[in-house]
Short mmCIF file of C-alpha atoms in Angstrom, two decimals:
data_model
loop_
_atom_site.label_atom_id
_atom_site.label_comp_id
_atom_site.label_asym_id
_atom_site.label_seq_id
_atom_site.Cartn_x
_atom_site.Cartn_y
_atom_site.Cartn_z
CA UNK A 10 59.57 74.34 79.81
CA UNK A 11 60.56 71.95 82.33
CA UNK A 12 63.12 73.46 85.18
CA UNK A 13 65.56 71.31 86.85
CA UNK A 14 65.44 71.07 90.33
CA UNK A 15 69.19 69.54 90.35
CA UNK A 16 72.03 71.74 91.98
CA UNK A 17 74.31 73.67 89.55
CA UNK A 18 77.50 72.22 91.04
CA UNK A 19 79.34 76.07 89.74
CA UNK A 20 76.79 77.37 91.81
CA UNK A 21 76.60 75.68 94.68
CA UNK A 22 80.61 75.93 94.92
CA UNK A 23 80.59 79.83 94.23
CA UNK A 24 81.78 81.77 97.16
CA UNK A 25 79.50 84.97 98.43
CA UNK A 26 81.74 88.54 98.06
CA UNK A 27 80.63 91.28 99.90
CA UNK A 28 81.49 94.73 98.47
CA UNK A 29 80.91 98.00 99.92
CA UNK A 30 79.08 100.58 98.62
CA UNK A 31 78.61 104.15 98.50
CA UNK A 32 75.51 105.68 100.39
CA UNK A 33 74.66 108.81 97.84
CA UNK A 34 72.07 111.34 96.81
CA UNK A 35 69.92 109.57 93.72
CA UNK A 36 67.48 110.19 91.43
CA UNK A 37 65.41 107.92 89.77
CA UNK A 38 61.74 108.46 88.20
CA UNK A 39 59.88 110.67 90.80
CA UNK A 40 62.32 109.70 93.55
CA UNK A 41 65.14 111.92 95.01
CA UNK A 42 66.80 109.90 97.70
CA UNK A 43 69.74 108.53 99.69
CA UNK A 44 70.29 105.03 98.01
CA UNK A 45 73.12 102.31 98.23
CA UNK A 46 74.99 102.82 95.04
CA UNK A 47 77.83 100.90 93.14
CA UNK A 48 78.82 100.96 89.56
CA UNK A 49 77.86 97.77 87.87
CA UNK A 50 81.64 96.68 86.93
CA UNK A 51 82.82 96.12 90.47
CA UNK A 52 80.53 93.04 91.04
CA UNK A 53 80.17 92.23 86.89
CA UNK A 54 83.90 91.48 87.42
CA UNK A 55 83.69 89.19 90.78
CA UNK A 56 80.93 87.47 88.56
CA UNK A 57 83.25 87.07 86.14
CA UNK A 58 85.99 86.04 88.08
CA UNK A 59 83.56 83.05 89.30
CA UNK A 60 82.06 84.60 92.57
CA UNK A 61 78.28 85.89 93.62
CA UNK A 62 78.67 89.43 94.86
CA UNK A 63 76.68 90.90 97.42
CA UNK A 64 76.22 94.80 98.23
CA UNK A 65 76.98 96.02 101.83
CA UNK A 66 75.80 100.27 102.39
CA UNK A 67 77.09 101.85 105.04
CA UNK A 68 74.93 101.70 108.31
CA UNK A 69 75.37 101.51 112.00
CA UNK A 70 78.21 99.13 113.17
CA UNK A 71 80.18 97.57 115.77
CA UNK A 72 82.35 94.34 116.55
CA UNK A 73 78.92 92.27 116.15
CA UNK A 74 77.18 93.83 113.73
CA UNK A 75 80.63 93.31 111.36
CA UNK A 76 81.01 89.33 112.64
CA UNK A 77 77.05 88.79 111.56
CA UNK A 78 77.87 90.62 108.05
CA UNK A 79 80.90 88.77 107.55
CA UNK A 80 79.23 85.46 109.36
CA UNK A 81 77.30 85.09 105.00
CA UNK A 82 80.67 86.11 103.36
CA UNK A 83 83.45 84.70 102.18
CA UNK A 84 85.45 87.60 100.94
CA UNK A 85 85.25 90.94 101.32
CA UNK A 86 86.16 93.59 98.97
CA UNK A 87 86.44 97.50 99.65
CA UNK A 88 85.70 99.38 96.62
CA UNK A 89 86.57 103.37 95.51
CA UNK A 90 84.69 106.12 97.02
CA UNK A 91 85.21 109.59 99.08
CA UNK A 92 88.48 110.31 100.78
CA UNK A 93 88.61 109.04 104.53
CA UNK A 94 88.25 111.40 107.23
CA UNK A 95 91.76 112.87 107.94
CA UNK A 96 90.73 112.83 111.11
CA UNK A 97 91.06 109.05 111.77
CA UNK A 98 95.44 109.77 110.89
CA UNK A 99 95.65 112.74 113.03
CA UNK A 100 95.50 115.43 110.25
CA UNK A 101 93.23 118.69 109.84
CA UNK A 102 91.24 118.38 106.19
CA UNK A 103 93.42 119.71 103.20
CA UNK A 104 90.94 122.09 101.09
CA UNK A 105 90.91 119.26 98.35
CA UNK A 106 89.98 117.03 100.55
CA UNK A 107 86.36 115.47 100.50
CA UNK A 108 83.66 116.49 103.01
CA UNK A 109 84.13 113.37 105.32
CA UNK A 110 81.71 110.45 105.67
CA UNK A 111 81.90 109.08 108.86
CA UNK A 112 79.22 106.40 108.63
CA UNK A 113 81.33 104.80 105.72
CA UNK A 114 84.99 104.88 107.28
CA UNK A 115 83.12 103.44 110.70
CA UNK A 116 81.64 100.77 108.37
CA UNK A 117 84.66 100.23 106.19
CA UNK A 118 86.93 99.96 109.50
CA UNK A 119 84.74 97.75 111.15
CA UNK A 120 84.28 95.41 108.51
CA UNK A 121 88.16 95.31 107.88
CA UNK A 122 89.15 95.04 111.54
CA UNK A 123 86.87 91.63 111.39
CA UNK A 124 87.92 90.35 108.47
CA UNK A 125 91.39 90.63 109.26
CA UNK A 126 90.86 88.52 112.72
CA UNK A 127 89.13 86.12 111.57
CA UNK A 128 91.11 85.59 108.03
CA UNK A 129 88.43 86.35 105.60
CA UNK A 130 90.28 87.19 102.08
CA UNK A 131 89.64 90.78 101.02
CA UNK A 132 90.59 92.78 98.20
CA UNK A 133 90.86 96.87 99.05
CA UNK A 134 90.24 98.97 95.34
CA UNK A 135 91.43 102.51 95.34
CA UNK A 136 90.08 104.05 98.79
CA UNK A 137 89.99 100.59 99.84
CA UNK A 138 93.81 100.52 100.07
CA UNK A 139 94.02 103.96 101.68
CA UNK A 140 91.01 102.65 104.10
CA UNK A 141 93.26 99.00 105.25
CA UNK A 142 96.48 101.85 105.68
CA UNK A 143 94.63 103.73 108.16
CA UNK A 144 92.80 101.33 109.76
CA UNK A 145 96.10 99.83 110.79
CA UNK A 146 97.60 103.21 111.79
CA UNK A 147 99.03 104.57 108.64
CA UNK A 148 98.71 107.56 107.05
CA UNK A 149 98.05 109.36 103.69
CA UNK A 150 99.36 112.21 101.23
CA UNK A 151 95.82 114.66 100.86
CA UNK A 152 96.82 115.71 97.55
CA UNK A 153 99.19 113.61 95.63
CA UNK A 154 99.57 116.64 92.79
CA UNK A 155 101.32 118.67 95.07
CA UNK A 156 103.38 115.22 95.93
CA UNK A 157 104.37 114.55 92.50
CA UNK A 158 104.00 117.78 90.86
CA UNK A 159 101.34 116.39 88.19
CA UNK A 160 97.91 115.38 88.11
CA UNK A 161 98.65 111.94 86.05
CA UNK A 162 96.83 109.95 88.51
CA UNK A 163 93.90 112.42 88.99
CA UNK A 164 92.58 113.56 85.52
CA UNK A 165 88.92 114.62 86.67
CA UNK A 166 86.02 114.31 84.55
CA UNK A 167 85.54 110.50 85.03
CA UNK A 168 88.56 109.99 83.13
CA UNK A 169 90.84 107.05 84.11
CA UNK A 170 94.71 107.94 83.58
CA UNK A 171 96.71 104.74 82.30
CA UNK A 172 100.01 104.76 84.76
CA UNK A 173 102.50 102.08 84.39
CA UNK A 174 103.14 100.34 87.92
CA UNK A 175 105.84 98.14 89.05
CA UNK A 176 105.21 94.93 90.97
CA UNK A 177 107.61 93.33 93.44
CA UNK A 178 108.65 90.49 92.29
CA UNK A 179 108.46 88.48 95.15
CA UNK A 180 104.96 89.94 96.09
CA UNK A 181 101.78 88.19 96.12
CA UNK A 182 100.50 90.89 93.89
CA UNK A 183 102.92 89.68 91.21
CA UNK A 184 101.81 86.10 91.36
CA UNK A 185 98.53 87.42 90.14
CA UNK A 186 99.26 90.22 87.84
CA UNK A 187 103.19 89.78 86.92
CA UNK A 188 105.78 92.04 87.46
CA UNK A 189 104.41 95.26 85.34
CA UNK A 190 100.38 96.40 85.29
CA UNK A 191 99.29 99.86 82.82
CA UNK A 192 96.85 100.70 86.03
CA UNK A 193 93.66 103.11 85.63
CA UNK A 194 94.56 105.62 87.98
CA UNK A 195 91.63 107.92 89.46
CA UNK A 196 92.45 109.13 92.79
CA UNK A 197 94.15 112.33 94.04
CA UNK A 198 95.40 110.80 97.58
CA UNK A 199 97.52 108.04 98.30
CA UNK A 200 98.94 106.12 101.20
CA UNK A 201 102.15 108.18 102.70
CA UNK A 202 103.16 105.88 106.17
CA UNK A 203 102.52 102.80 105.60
CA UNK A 204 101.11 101.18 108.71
CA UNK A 205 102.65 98.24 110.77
CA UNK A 206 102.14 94.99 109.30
CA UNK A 207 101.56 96.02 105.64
CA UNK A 208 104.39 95.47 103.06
CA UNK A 209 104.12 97.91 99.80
CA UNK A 210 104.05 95.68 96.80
CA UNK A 211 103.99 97.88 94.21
CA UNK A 212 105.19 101.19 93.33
CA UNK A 213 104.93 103.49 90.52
CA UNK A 214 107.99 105.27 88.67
CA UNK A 215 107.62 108.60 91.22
CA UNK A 216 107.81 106.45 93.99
CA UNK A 217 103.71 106.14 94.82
CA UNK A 218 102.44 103.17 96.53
CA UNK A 219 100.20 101.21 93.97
CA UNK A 220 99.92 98.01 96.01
CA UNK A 221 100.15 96.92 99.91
CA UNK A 222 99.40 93.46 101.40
CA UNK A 223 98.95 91.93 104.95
CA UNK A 224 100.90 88.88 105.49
CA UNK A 225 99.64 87.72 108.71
CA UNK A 226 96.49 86.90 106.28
CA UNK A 227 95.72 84.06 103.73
CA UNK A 228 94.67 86.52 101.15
CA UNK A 229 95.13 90.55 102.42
CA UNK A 230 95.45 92.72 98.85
CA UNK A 231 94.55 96.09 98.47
CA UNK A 232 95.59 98.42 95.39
CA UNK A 233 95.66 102.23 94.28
CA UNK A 234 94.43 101.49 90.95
CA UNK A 235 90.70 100.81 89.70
CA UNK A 236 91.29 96.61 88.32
CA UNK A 237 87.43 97.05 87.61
CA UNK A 238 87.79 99.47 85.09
CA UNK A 239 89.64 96.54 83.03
CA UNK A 240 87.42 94.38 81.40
CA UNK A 241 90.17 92.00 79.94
CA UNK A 242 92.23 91.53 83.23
CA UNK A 243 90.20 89.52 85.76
CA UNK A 244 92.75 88.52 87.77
CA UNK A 245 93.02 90.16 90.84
CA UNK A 246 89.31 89.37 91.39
CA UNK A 247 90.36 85.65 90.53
CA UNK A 248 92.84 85.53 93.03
CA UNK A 249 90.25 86.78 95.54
CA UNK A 250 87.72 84.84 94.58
CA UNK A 251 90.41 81.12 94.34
CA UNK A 252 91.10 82.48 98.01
CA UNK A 253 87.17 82.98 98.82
CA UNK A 254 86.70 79.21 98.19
CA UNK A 255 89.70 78.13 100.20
CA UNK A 256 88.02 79.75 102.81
CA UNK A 257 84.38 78.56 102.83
CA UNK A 258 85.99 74.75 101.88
CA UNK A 259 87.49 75.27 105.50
CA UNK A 260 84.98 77.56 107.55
CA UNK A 261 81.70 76.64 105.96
CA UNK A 262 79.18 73.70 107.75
CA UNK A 263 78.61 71.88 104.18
CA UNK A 264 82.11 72.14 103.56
CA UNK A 265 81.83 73.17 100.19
CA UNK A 266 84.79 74.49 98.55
#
C-alpha cells in the first residue's frame, strides 16, 4: 500500500487545543501511580468539532513557562476537576469542599492569565468557569445545595442531572447554542461574585450562573455545565475551535488559517 506524502489540507488547517488535565492516583497493570488523566470525550469532542487536542498536566509554572505552552496552541480549554482552593477568594474550606490542589489552580491560573493577554480563544468547562471567576477576582458559593435548597445540579454517583438553562439573548453563548440548553449538571459549587470584566450569560431558573464570558477577548467562554457529556451538540467546541483558526490564520508564521 502506497502512502501519500501530499498534505491533508483538513489537517494542515486544524488548529492545536490544549486542555488541561487532572494529575490523579492510577492504576494500570502492575502500576500504581500519579498519571495525567482526562476522560476521552473532552478531546473526542474538539476532534469532532474539527480541532487536534493536546493534553496539558499540571506542573511547575510561571509567566514563561505558560507563554512557551501557549507559544504551540491555539486555544485553550479548561476542563472539570476538584474544587479550587478557597483560599485563592479569601474563604476558609467549607467541609464539602475538596482537599485543595494547588499545583492545578497555579497551572490553571497561569495558563488563563496568558491566554487572556495575549487573546488566545479558550473555552472554561465546569471548574473551568469557576477557575476564569477567580482568577479575575471573583468568588464562589462552596456548596450550592445549601444555596438552592436541592441537590439537582449535584446528583453523585457519576450521574449527570439534565437542568434547563437560559441563555441571554444577546450573549455570545446564544449565538452558539440558542437561547435555551437541557445542560448536564455535575458540580456542587458555583460562581457567587462575579469578577470584573466577566458578563453572566446564562442563568438557570434559581438564579445560578450557567455561563460567563470576557469581552475584552475574541473568543472568552466558560460554562457550569459538562457540553462534553453531549455527544449530539458540538457546538460550543465548534465555536472554539472556528475561533482557534481565526487565531493561528493571524498569529501563526505559515499563516494558515
Amino acid at each position: 500500500m502506497s502512502v501519500s506524502n501530499e498534505p491533508n489540507p483538513q489537517a494542515v488547517s486544524a488548529p492545536v487545543i490544549g486542555l488541561t488535565t487532572y494529575l490523579e492516583q492510577a492504576q494500570t497493570g502492575v502500576w500504581d501511580v500519579k498519571a495525567a488523566f482526562l476522560p476521552k470525550v473532552y478531546f473526542d469532542a474538539v476532534n469532532r468539532a474539527g480541532g487536534i487536542a493536546v493534553l496539558l498536566p499540571p506542573q511547575p509554572v510561571d509567566a514563561v513557562v505558560a507563554g512557551r505552552i501557549l507559544d504551540g496552541l491555539d486555544g485553550l480549554i479548561i476542563t472539570g476537576g476538584k474544587d479550587v482552593d478557597p483560599a485563592r477568594y479569601g474563604q476558609e474550606a467549607h467541609p464539602a469542599t475538596d482537599e485543595p490542589r494547588k499545583d492545578r489552580d497555579a497551572w490553571e491560573d497561569a495558563l488563563l492569565t496568558a491566554a487572556i493577554e495575549r487573546e488566545l480563544p479558550f473555552l472554561g468547562i465546569c471548574r473551568g468557569a469557576q477557575m476564569l471567576n477567580v482568577a479575575l477576582g471573583g468568588t464562589l458559593h462552596q456548596h450550592l445545595p445549601e444555596v438552592v435548597g436541592s441537590t439537582r445540579y449535584s446528583a453523585g454517583g457519576g450521574v449527570f442531572n439534565d437542568n434547563d438553562v437560559q441563555v441571554d439573548e444577546h450573549s455570545r453563548v446564544a449565538g452558539l447554542i440558542g437561547g435555551v440548553v437541557t445542560a448536564k449538571s455535575y458540580h456542587h459549587q458555583s460562581i457567587d461574585r462575579v469578577a470584573e470584566g466577566l458578563v453572566v450569560s446564562a442563568r438557570s431558573h434559581d438564579g445560578t450562573i450557567q455561563a460567563v464570558e470576557l469581552p475584552s477577548v475574541p473568543f472568552g467562554v466558560a460554562v457550569q455545565w459538562h457540553p462534553e457529556q453531549d455527544y449530539d451538540d458540538i457546538r460550543l467546541f465548534e465555536g472554539l475551535v472556528v475561533a482557534a483558526r481565526t487565531y493561528r490564520g493571524s498569529h501563526r508564521p505559515d499563516g494558515v488559517a
